[in-house]
One Martini backbone bead per residue (centre of mass of N, CA, C, O) as a GRO file, in nm:
protein
   91
    1MET     BB    1  17.851  12.727  12.838
    2ALA     BB    2  17.981  12.640  13.123
    3THR     BB    3  18.003  12.368  13.327
    4ILE     BB    4  17.925  12.323  13.665
    5PRO     BB    5  18.013  12.141  13.900
    6PRO     BB    6  17.849  12.063  14.184
    7GLU     BB    7  18.111  12.085  14.374
    8ASP     BB    8  18.158  12.406  14.260
    9SER     BB    9  17.898  12.504  14.370
   10PRO     BB   10  17.741  12.745  14.582
   11ILE     BB   11  17.488  12.580  14.503
   12GLN     BB   12  17.234  12.389  14.654
   13TYR     BB   13  17.048  12.130  14.529
   14PRO     BB   14  16.776  12.214  14.621
   15CYS     BB   15  16.627  12.558  14.618
   16ASP     BB   16  16.565  12.877  14.737
   17PHE     BB   17  16.549  13.146  14.490
   18PRO     BB   18  16.618  13.475  14.458
   19ILE     BB   19  16.456  13.709  14.231
   20LYS     BB   20  16.516  14.009  14.061
   21VAL     BB   21  16.259  14.235  13.926
   22MET     BB   22  16.223  14.490  13.673
   23GLY     BB   23  15.946  14.725  13.599
   24ARG     BB   24  15.687  14.854  13.494
   25ALA     BB   25  15.386  14.993  13.638
   26LEU     BB   26  15.192  14.741  13.549
   27ASP     BB   27  14.926  14.532  13.569
   28ALA     BB   28  15.082  14.291  13.400
   29PHE     BB   29  15.351  14.230  13.544
   30LEU     BB   30  15.302  14.031  13.780
   31PRO     BB   31  15.144  13.805  13.626
   32ALA     BB   32  15.368  13.754  13.416
   33MET     BB   33  15.588  13.660  13.617
   34ALA     BB   34  15.430  13.427  13.737
   35ASP     BB   35  15.404  13.268  13.472
   36VAL     BB   36  15.700  13.225  13.419
   37VAL     BB   37  15.769  13.077  13.683
   38ARG     BB   38  15.557  12.841  13.653
   39GLY     BB   39  15.723  12.713  13.412
   40PHE     BB   40  15.955  12.620  13.644
   41ASP     BB   41  15.738  12.641  13.905
   42PRO     BB   42  15.435  12.504  13.965
   43ASP     BB   43  15.435  12.585  14.295
   44PHE     BB   44  15.414  12.872  14.265
   45ASP     BB   45  15.337  13.161  14.473
   46PRO     BB   46  15.222  13.476  14.409
   47ALA     BB   47  15.194  13.565  14.719
   48SER     BB   48  15.526  13.568  14.755
   49ILE     BB   49  15.555  13.834  14.629
   50GLU     BB   50  15.769  14.100  14.633
   51VAL     BB   51  15.683  14.454  14.655
   52ARG     BB   52  15.851  14.749  14.499
   53PRO     BB   53  15.826  15.067  14.461
   54SER     BB   54  15.917  15.336  14.336
   55SER     BB   55  15.939  15.662  14.423
   56SER     BB   56  15.760  15.743  14.155
   57GLY     BB   57  15.585  15.475  14.053
   58ASN     BB   58  15.698  15.356  13.763
   59TYR     BB   59  15.817  15.111  13.926
   60LEU     BB   60  15.892  14.759  13.984
   61GLY     BB   61  15.995  14.545  14.248
   62LEU     BB   62  16.075  14.200  14.243
   63THR     BB   63  16.047  13.906  14.451
   64LEU     BB   64  16.136  13.576  14.345
   65THR     BB   65  16.078  13.267  14.498
   66VAL     BB   66  16.248  12.979  14.379
   67ARG     BB   67  16.235  12.644  14.302
   68VAL     BB   68  16.541  12.481  14.249
   69HIS     BB   69  16.725  12.189  14.080
   70SER     BB   70  16.916  12.361  13.876
   71ARG     BB   71  17.119  12.540  13.677
   72GLU     BB   72  16.955  12.517  13.420
   73GLN     BB   73  16.689  12.621  13.532
   74LEU     BB   74  16.797  12.897  13.624
   75ASP     BB   75  16.903  12.995  13.349
   76ASN     BB   76  16.629  12.973  13.198
   77LEU     BB   77  16.478  13.172  13.376
   78TYR     BB   78  16.653  13.418  13.326
   79ARG     BB   79  16.605  13.426  13.022
   80ALA     BB   80  16.296  13.459  13.030
   81LEU     BB   81  16.292  13.721  13.190
   82HIS     BB   82  16.490  13.893  13.017
   83GLY     BB   83  16.303  13.846  12.744
   84HIS     BB   84  16.084  14.008  12.853
   85GLU     BB   85  15.903  14.294  12.767
   86LEU     BB   86  15.853  14.397  13.085
   87VAL     BB   87  16.160  14.382  13.134
   88SER     BB   88  16.450  14.555  13.259
   89VAL     BB   89  16.553  14.376  13.519
   90VAL     BB   90  16.787  14.114  13.629
   91LEU     BB   91  16.915  13.959  13.956
   0.00000   0.00000   0.00000
């Protein structure tokens, strides 16, 4: 993956960055996502997670606003979320 020089990045670090995650509406989904995020942002507050159920109630959409300090941290967080067994989609 090519490294983007800081001066060419549209994101100025550090910043609060919202990440959308979708998965099945299971009791374990929200706590599992909070645990993944805390691995990258130890100060992350799970109470800040925005939750939106699908119209059928089978899926949950979460907005996780994470304090990121670098592109590398953000990329690694996306990979960790995308690779989690409970996650269907990461945006």
